[in-house]
Amino acid sequence: MTRNPNMREAILSAAELLFSTHGFNAVSIRDIALEAGANPGSITYHFKSKDGLLLEIYKRHCGPMNKRRIELLVAARRVRDVQNRLEAIVRAYVQPAFSSSSDLAGGGARFTRLRAVMSAEGNAVVGRIIAEIFDDTTNAFIEAIEESLPHLPRTTIVWRSQFLLGALYYTLVNPERVTRLSRGEADGADMAEAIEQLVAATVAALQASAVDHIDSRAKPAQPSAAKGTAAKRKENPAD
């Protein structure tokens, strides 16, 4: 593979491609160097380590995206009508993620696929990077939603925000499924339509009643052996 004069960018692009395809754990420094037409020493020179390389990929996409989200959130919180404000808050979160792949603010489908793969791996390094990059911005949105829906517990808002993130990932990564299942009546690649559908669905989900708390530690009572035997005899009197 020929060497790229802009080696730093070539390494970032190669790593993003490999991480989004194979995950973080399965990709080595040598794999990235081969894909980029670089030597492994160039990667450690520019990024220190594979961890540093992944952090830089997140920063270059998510820095601009989070900045735009906060700008839109500030404007959304000024909306006086509560319903319109909630819609504006959700749209402020969703819209920047649909930037095209040529725009670093969002990164398009490939970076969204990388994020989904990274989240699924459960790697501790990845977890720290995700927390560092997203937690402040996400907390700002949760607090804004709390102000618009003060009757909902924060835990409920957190759950429903998590569902929004999953829907956002899948919408960006697999738009052709919408086209196929709608028998061509909807275009999954129509970003404007996708944004409006996601906003409408999320607002409706956020406005649903809170779920009564369920104690997951409580276990259903198990019938005793004697009761089970008696029941069996009743059902099978010939036994």
PDB file of N, CA, C and O in Angstrom, residues 114-171:
ATOM      1  N   LEU A 114     -19.272   2.504  14.526  1.00  0.00           N
ATOM      2  CA  LEU A 114     -18.157   2.332  15.459  1.00  0.00           C
ATOM      3  C   LEU A 114     -18.640   2.490  16.897  1.00  0.00           C
ATOM      4  O   LEU A 114     -18.290   1.691  17.776  1.00  0.00           O
ATOM      5  N   ARG A 115     -19.454   3.515  17.138  1.00  0.00           N
ATOM      6  CA  ARG A 115     -19.961   3.744  18.494  1.00  0.00           C
ATOM      7  C   ARG A 115     -20.793   2.563  18.978  1.00  0.00           C
ATOM      8  O   ARG A 115     -20.696   2.151  20.141  1.00  0.00           O
ATOM      9  N   ALA A 116     -21.622   2.028  18.092  1.00  0.00           N
ATOM     10  CA  ALA A 116     -22.452   0.885  18.473  1.00  0.00           C
ATOM     11  C   ALA A 116     -21.592  -0.329  18.797  1.00  0.00           C
ATOM     12  O   ALA A 116     -21.826  -1.032  19.786  1.00  0.00           O
ATOM     13  N   VAL A 117     -20.573  -0.582  17.976  1.00  0.00           N
ATOM     14  CA  VAL A 117     -19.679  -1.718  18.212  1.00  0.00           C
ATOM     15  C   VAL A 117     -18.905  -1.526  19.518  1.00  0.00           C
ATOM     16  O   VAL A 117     -18.768  -2.460  20.320  1.00  0.00           O
ATOM     17  N   MET A 118     -18.410  -0.314  19.740  1.00  0.00           N
ATOM     18  CA  MET A 118     -17.656  -0.038  20.964  1.00  0.00           C
ATOM     19  C   MET A 118     -18.527  -0.245  22.207  1.00  0.00           C
ATOM     20  O   MET A 118     -18.088  -0.816  23.204  1.00  0.00           O
ATOM     21  N   SER A 119     -19.759   0.224  22.145  1.00  0.00           N
ATOM     22  CA  SER A 119     -20.663   0.075  23.290  1.00  0.00           C
ATOM     23  C   SER A 119     -20.945  -1.392  23.576  1.00  0.00           C
ATOM     24  O   SER A 119     -21.043  -1.809  24.730  1.00  0.00           O
ATOM     25  N   ALA A 120     -21.087  -2.190  22.514  1.00  0.00           N
ATOM     26  CA  ALA A 120     -21.412  -3.605  22.682  1.00  0.00           C
ATOM     27  C   ALA A 120     -20.253  -4.407  23.255  1.00  0.00           C
ATOM     28  O   ALA A 120     -20.474  -5.422  23.918  1.00  0.00           O
ATOM     29  N   GLU A 121     -19.022  -3.967  23.017  1.00  0.00           N
ATOM     30  CA  GLU A 121     -17.863  -4.735  23.477  1.00  0.00           C
ATOM     31  C   GLU A 121     -17.709  -4.739  24.996  1.00  0.00           C
ATOM     32  O   GLU A 121     -17.188  -5.687  25.563  1.00  0.00           O
ATOM     33  N   GLY A 122     -18.128  -3.665  25.639  1.00  0.00           N
ATOM     34  CA  GLY A 122     -18.003  -3.605  27.096  1.00  0.00           C
ATOM     35  C   GLY A 122     -16.572  -3.459  27.580  1.00  0.00           C
ATOM     36  O   GLY A 122     -16.254  -3.815  28.707  1.00  0.00           O
ATOM     37  N   ASN A 123     -15.695  -2.930  26.734  1.00  0.00           N
ATOM     38  CA  ASN A 123     -14.297  -2.731  27.107  1.00  0.00           C
ATOM     39  C   ASN A 123     -14.186  -1.567  28.104  1.00  0.00           C
ATOM     40  O   ASN A 123     -14.790  -0.519  27.907  1.00  0.00           O
ATOM     41  N   ALA A 124     -13.386  -1.745  29.155  1.00  0.00           N
ATOM     42  CA  ALA A 124     -13.265  -0.710  30.192  1.00  0.00           C
ATOM     43  C   ALA A 124     -12.674   0.576  29.635  1.00  0.00           C
ATOM     44  O   ALA A 124     -13.085   1.682  30.022  1.00  0.00           O
ATOM     45  N   VAL A 125     -11.703   0.467  28.742  1.00  0.00           N
ATOM     46  CA  VAL A 125     -11.096   1.651  28.129  1.00  0.00           C
ATOM     47  C   VAL A 125     -12.144   2.414  27.336  1.00  0.00           C
ATOM     48  O   VAL A 125     -12.274   3.638  27.443  1.00  0.00           O
ATOM     49  N   VAL A 126     -12.919   1.685  26.539  1.00  0.00           N
ATOM     50  CA  VAL A 126     -13.979   2.303  25.748  1.00  0.00           C
ATOM     51  C   VAL A 126     -15.005   2.965  26.658  1.00  0.00           C
ATOM     52  O   VAL A 126     -15.468   4.086  26.394  1.00  0.00           O
ATOM     53  N   GLY A 127     -15.358   2.296  27.743  1.00  0.00           N
ATOM     54  CA  GLY A 127     -16.315   2.870  28.696  1.00  0.00           C
ATOM     55  C   GLY A 127     -15.843   4.203  29.251  1.00  0.00           C
ATOM     56  O   GLY A 127     -16.635   5.150  29.385  1.00  0.00           O
ATOM     57  N   ARG A 128     -14.565   4.302  29.578  1.00  0.00           N
ATOM     58  CA  ARG A 128     -14.015   5.561  30.103  1.00  0.00           C
ATOM     59  C   ARG A 128     -14.046   6.655  29.041  1.00  0.00           C
ATOM     60  O   ARG A 128     -14.365   7.812  29.341  1.00  0.00           O
ATOM     61  N   ILE A 129     -13.733   6.283  27.814  1.00  0.00           N
ATOM     62  CA  ILE A 129     -13.735   7.279  26.738  1.00  0.00           C
ATOM     63  C   ILE A 129     -15.151   7.786  26.486  1.00  0.00           C
ATOM     64  O   ILE A 129     -15.384   8.995  26.350  1.00  0.00           O
ATOM     65  N   ILE A 130     -16.120   6.875  26.427  1.00  0.00           N
ATOM     66  CA  ILE A 130     -17.511   7.267  26.207  1.00  0.00           C
ATOM     67  C   ILE A 130     -17.998   8.191  27.324  1.00  0.00           C
ATOM     68  O   ILE A 130     -18.662   9.203  27.067  1.00  0.00           O
ATOM     69  N   ALA A 131     -17.658   7.854  28.566  1.00  0.00           N
ATOM     70  CA  ALA A 131     -18.061   8.698  29.700  1.00  0.00           C
ATOM     71  C   ALA A 131     -17.423  10.080  29.586  1.00  0.00           C
ATOM     72  O   ALA A 131     -18.093  11.107  29.805  1.00  0.00           O
ATOM     73  N   GLU A 132     -16.145  10.119  29.243  1.00  0.00           N
ATOM     74  CA  GLU A 132     -15.432  11.401  29.132  1.00  0.00           C
ATOM     75  C   GLU A 132     -16.020  12.277  28.033  1.00  0.00           C
ATOM     76  O   GLU A 132     -16.169  13.490  28.192  1.00  0.00           O
ATOM     77  N   ILE A 133     -16.385  11.662  26.926  1.00  0.00           N
ATOM     78  CA  ILE A 133     -16.847  12.420  25.767  1.00  0.00           C
ATOM     79  C   ILE A 133     -18.307  12.847  25.893  1.00  0.00           C
ATOM     80  O   ILE A 133     -18.671  13.971  25.520  1.00  0.00           O
ATOM     81  N   PHE A 134     -19.166  11.982  26.438  1.00  0.00           N
ATOM     82  CA  PHE A 134     -20.608  12.204  26.349  1.00  0.00           C
ATOM     83  C   PHE A 134     -21.327  12.579  27.643  1.00  0.00           C
ATOM     84  O   PHE A 134     -22.409  13.165  27.583  1.00  0.00           O
ATOM     85  N   ASP A 135     -20.801  12.222  28.798  1.00  0.00           N
ATOM     86  CA  ASP A 135     -21.609  12.341  30.016  1.00  0.00           C
ATOM     87  C   ASP A 135     -22.052  13.772  30.322  1.00  0.00           C
ATOM     88  O   ASP A 135     -23.194  13.999  30.731  1.00  0.00           O
ATOM     89  N   ASP A 136     -21.182  14.746  30.146  1.00  0.00           N
ATOM     90  CA  ASP A 136     -21.563  16.126  30.457  1.00  0.00           C
ATOM     91  C   ASP A 136     -22.710  16.599  29.566  1.00  0.00           C
ATOM     92  O   ASP A 136     -23.687  17.187  30.049  1.00  0.00           O
ATOM     93  N   THR A 137     -22.585  16.337  28.269  1.00  0.00           N
ATOM     94  CA  THR A 137     -23.637  16.750  27.337  1.00  0.00           C
ATOM     95  C   THR A 137     -24.938  16.005  27.612  1.00  0.00           C
ATOM     96  O   THR A 137     -26.022  16.604  27.630  1.00  0.00           O
ATOM     97  N   THR A 138     -24.846  14.702  27.842  1.00  0.00           N
ATOM     98  CA  THR A 138     -26.049  13.910  28.099  1.00  0.00           C
ATOM     99  C   THR A 138     -26.750  14.380  29.367  1.00  0.00           C
ATOM    100  O   THR A 138     -27.986  14.489  29.406  1.00  0.00           O
ATOM    101  N   ASN A 139     -26.001  14.672  30.402  1.00  0.00           N
ATOM    102  CA  ASN A 139     -26.598  15.173  31.643  1.00  0.00           C
ATOM    103  C   ASN A 139     -27.307  16.500  31.422  1.00  0.00           C
ATOM    104  O   ASN A 139     -28.359  16.762  32.017  1.00  0.00           O
ATOM    105  N   ALA A 140     -26.769  17.350  30.555  1.00  0.00           N
ATOM    106  CA  ALA A 140     -27.421  18.627  30.262  1.00  0.00           C
ATOM    107  C   ALA A 140     -28.783  18.394  29.610  1.00  0.00           C
ATOM    108  O   ALA A 140     -29.767  19.082  29.932  1.00  0.00           O
ATOM    109  N   PHE A 141     -28.877  17.405  28.729  1.00  0.00           N
ATOM    110  CA  PHE A 141     -30.158  17.091  28.088  1.00  0.00           C
ATOM    111  C   PHE A 141     -31.135  16.466  29.084  1.00  0.00           C
ATOM    112  O   PHE A 141     -32.330  16.786  29.077  1.00  0.00           O
ATOM    113  N   ILE A 142     -30.650  15.595  29.927  1.00  0.00           N
ATOM    114  CA  ILE A 142     -31.525  14.980  30.932  1.00  0.00           C
ATOM    115  C   ILE A 142     -32.110  16.048  31.849  1.00  0.00           C
ATOM    116  O   ILE A 142     -33.303  16.034  32.165  1.00  0.00           O
ATOM    117  N   GLU A 143     -31.290  16.994  32.259  1.00  0.00           N
ATOM    118  CA  GLU A 143     -31.769  18.069  33.131  1.00  0.00           C
ATOM    119  C   GLU A 143     -32.793  18.949  32.417  1.00  0.00           C
ATOM    120  O   GLU A 143     -33.786  19.388  33.021  1.00  0.00           O
ATOM    121  N   ALA A 144     -32.584  19.201  31.130  1.00  0.00           N
ATOM    122  CA  ALA A 144     -33.546  20.004  30.368  1.00  0.00           C
ATOM    123  C   ALA A 144     -34.879  19.276  30.246  1.00  0.00           C
ATOM    124  O   ALA A 144     -35.952  19.890  30.338  1.00  0.00           O
ATOM    125  N   ILE A 145     -34.836  17.968  30.040  1.00  0.00           N
ATOM    126  CA  ILE A 145     -36.069  17.180  29.963  1.00  0.00           C
ATOM    127  C   ILE A 145     -36.756  17.154  31.327  1.00  0.00           C
ATOM    128  O   ILE A 145     -37.992  17.251  31.416  1.00  0.00           O
ATOM    129  N   GLU A 146     -35.986  17.051  32.393  1.00  0.00           N
ATOM    130  CA  GLU A 146     -36.561  17.091  33.746  1.00  0.00           C
ATOM    131  C   GLU A 146     -37.341  18.374  33.978  1.00  0.00           C
ATOM    132  O   GLU A 146     -38.406  18.360  34.601  1.00  0.00           O
ATOM    133  N   GLU A 147     -36.820  19.483  33.486  1.00  0.00           N
ATOM    134  CA  GLU A 147     -37.515  20.767  33.657  1.00  0.00           C
ATOM    135  C   GLU A 147     -38.845  20.789  32.902  1.00  0.00           C
ATOM    136  O   GLU A 147     -39.813  21.404  33.347  1.00  0.00           O
ATOM    137  N   SER A 148     -38.878  20.110  31.745  1.00  0.00           N
ATOM    138  CA  SER A 148     -40.098  20.081  30.946  1.00  0.00           C
ATOM    139  C   SER A 148     -41.094  19.038  31.436  1.00  0.00           C
ATOM    140  O   SER A 148     -42.303  19.175  31.218  1.00  0.00           O
ATOM    141  N   LEU A 149     -40.589  17.991  32.079  1.00  0.00           N
ATOM    142  CA  LEU A 149     -41.437  16.908  32.587  1.00  0.00           C
ATOM    143  C   LEU A 149     -41.115  16.668  34.070  1.00  0.00           C
ATOM    144  O   LEU A 149     -40.605  15.609  34.437  1.00  0.00           O
ATOM    145  N   PRO A 150     -41.417  17.641  34.923  1.00  0.00           N
ATOM    146  CA  PRO A 150     -41.005  17.544  36.332  1.00  0.00           C
ATOM    147  C   PRO A 150     -41.663  16.405  37.104  1.00  0.00           C
ATOM    148  O   PRO A 150     -41.188  16.024  38.174  1.00  0.00           O
ATOM    149  N   HIS A 151     -42.751  15.844  36.562  1.00  0.00           N
ATOM    150  CA  HIS A 151     -43.445  14.749  37.256  1.00  0.00           C
ATOM    151  C   HIS A 151     -42.750  13.411  37.054  1.00  0.00           C
ATOM    152  O   HIS A 151     -43.046  12.454  37.778  1.00  0.00           O
ATOM    153  N   LEU A 152     -41.843  13.324  36.080  1.00  0.00           N
ATOM    154  CA  LEU A 152     -41.176  12.053  35.810  1.00  0.00           C
ATOM    155  C   LEU A 152     -39.920  11.907  36.669  1.00  0.00           C
ATOM    156  O   LEU A 152     -39.137  12.852  36.802  1.00  0.00           O
ATOM    157  N   PRO A 153     -39.694  10.729  37.244  1.00  0.00           N
ATOM    158  CA  PRO A 153     -38.440  10.489  37.962  1.00  0.00           C
ATOM    159  C   PRO A 153     -37.262  10.559  36.999  1.00  0.00           C
ATOM    160  O   PRO A 153     -37.383  10.218  35.816  1.00  0.00           O
ATOM    161  N   ARG A 154     -36.123  10.992  37.498  1.00  0.00           N
ATOM    162  CA  ARG A 154     -34.934  11.059  36.655  1.00  0.00           C
ATOM    163  C   ARG A 154     -34.592   9.683  36.074  1.00  0.00           C
ATOM    164  O   ARG A 154     -34.156   9.579  34.930  1.00  0.00           O
ATOM    165  N   THR A 155     -34.798   8.635  36.865  1.00  0.00           N
ATOM    166  CA  THR A 155     -34.469   7.292  36.370  1.00  0.00           C
ATOM    167  C   THR A 155     -35.277   6.944  35.119  1.00  0.00           C
ATOM    168  O   THR A 155     -34.768   6.308  34.194  1.00  0.00           O
ATOM    169  N   THR A 156     -36.536   7.362  35.094  1.00  0.00           N
ATOM    170  CA  THR A 156     -37.376   7.103  33.925  1.00  0.00           C
ATOM    171  C   THR A 156     -36.835   7.846  32.702  1.00  0.00           C
ATOM    172  O   THR A 156     -36.775   7.296  31.596  1.00  0.00           O
ATOM    173  N   ILE A 157     -36.431   9.089  32.904  1.00  0.00           N
ATOM    174  CA  ILE A 157     -35.875   9.879  31.800  1.00  0.00           C
ATOM    175  C   ILE A 157     -34.573   9.256  31.299  1.00  0.00           C
ATOM    176  O   ILE A 157     -34.322   9.199  30.089  1.00  0.00           O
ATOM    177  N   VAL A 158     -33.766   8.759  32.218  1.00  0.00           N
ATOM    178  CA  VAL A 158     -32.512   8.107  31.827  1.00  0.00           C
ATOM    179  C   VAL A 158     -32.794   6.870  30.979  1.00  0.00           C
ATOM    180  O   VAL A 158     -32.170   6.649  29.931  1.00  0.00           O
ATOM    181  N   TRP A 159     -33.735   6.032  31.416  1.00  0.00           N
ATOM    182  CA  TRP A 159     -34.100   4.848  30.638  1.00  0.00           C
ATOM    183  C   TRP A 159     -34.533   5.235  29.226  1.00  0.00           C
ATOM    184  O   TRP A 159     -34.084   4.650  28.228  1.00  0.00           O
ATOM    185  N   ARG A 160     -35.411   6.220  29.129  1.00  0.00           N
ATOM    186  CA  ARG A 160     -35.971   6.578  27.823  1.00  0.00           C
ATOM    187  C   ARG A 160     -34.936   7.277  26.935  1.00  0.00           C
ATOM    188  O   ARG A 160     -34.979   7.155  25.708  1.00  0.00           O
ATOM    189  N   SER A 161     -33.994   7.962  27.553  1.00  0.00           N
ATOM    190  CA  SER A 161     -32.880   8.541  26.798  1.00  0.00           C
ATOM    191  C   SER A 161     -31.994   7.431  26.230  1.00  0.00           C
ATOM    192  O   SER A 161     -31.468   7.543  25.116  1.00  0.00           O
ATOM    193  N   GLN A 162     -31.835   6.377  27.004  1.00  0.00           N
ATOM    194  CA  GLN A 162     -31.060   5.218  26.530  1.00  0.00           C
ATOM    195  C   GLN A 162     -31.736   4.569  25.323  1.00  0.00           C
ATOM    196  O   GLN A 162     -31.072   4.167  24.365  1.00  0.00           O
ATOM    197  N   PHE A 163     -33.054   4.488  25.357  1.00  0.00           N
ATOM    198  CA  PHE A 163     -33.787   3.917  24.229  1.00  0.00           C
ATOM    199  C   PHE A 163     -33.621   4.796  22.978  1.00  0.00           C
ATOM    200  O   PHE A 163     -33.511   4.282  21.855  1.00  0.00           O
ATOM    201  N   LEU A 164     -33.623   6.121  23.170  1.00  0.00           N
ATOM    202  CA  LEU A 164     -33.403   7.034  22.054  1.00  0.00           C
ATOM    203  C   LEU A 164     -32.039   6.771  21.414  1.00  0.00           C
ATOM    204  O   LEU A 164     -31.911   6.739  20.182  1.00  0.00           O
ATOM    205  N   LEU A 165     -31.024   6.561  22.235  1.00  0.00           N
ATOM    206  CA  LEU A 165     -29.680   6.324  21.711  1.00  0.00           C
ATOM    207  C   LEU A 165     -29.649   5.060  20.861  1.00  0.00           C
ATOM    208  O   LEU A 165     -29.053   5.034  19.777  1.00  0.00           O
ATOM    209  N   GLY A 166     -30.319   3.998  21.332  1.00  0.00           N
ATOM    210  CA  GLY A 166     -30.378   2.771  20.551  1.00  0.00           C
ATOM    211  C   GLY A 166     -31.082   2.977  19.223  1.00  0.00           C
ATOM    212  O   GLY A 166     -30.637   2.487  18.174  1.00  0.00           O
ATOM    213  N   ALA A 167     -32.187   3.712  19.244  1.00  0.00           N
ATOM    214  CA  ALA A 167     -32.926   3.985  18.012  1.00  0.00           C
ATOM    215  C   ALA A 167     -32.088   4.818  17.050  1.00  0.00           C
ATOM    216  O   ALA A 167     -32.100   4.599  15.831  1.00  0.00           O
ATOM    217  N   LEU A 168     -31.335   5.760  17.597  1.00  0.00           N
ATOM    218  CA  LEU A 168     -30.477   6.607  16.773  1.00  0.00           C
ATOM    219  C   LEU A 168     -29.394   5.785  16.092  1.00  0.00           C
ATOM    220  O   LEU A 168     -29.151   5.925  14.884  1.00  0.00           O
ATOM    221  N   TYR A 169     -28.744   4.916  16.851  1.00  0.00           N
ATOM    222  CA  TYR A 169     -27.732   4.034  16.271  1.00  0.00           C
ATOM    223  C   TYR A 169     -28.309   3.251  15.094  1.00  0.00           C
ATOM    224  O   TYR A 169     -27.762   3.233  14.003  1.00  0.00           O
ATOM    225  N   TYR A 170     -29.419   2.574  15.329  1.00  0.00           N
ATOM    226  CA  TYR A 170     -29.959   1.644  14.332  1.00  0.00           C
ATOM    227  C   TYR A 170     -30.478   2.384  13.107  1.00  0.00           C
ATOM    228  O   TYR A 170     -30.360   1.900  11.977  1.00  0.00           O
ATOM    229  N   THR A 171     -31.044   3.558  13.316  1.00  0.00           N
ATOM    230  CA  THR A 171     -31.559   4.338  12.196  1.00  0.00           C
ATOM    231  C   THR A 171     -30.432   4.760  11.262  1.00  0.00           C
ATOM    232  O   THR A 171     -30.579   4.733  10.029  1.00  0.00           O
TER     233      THR A 171
END
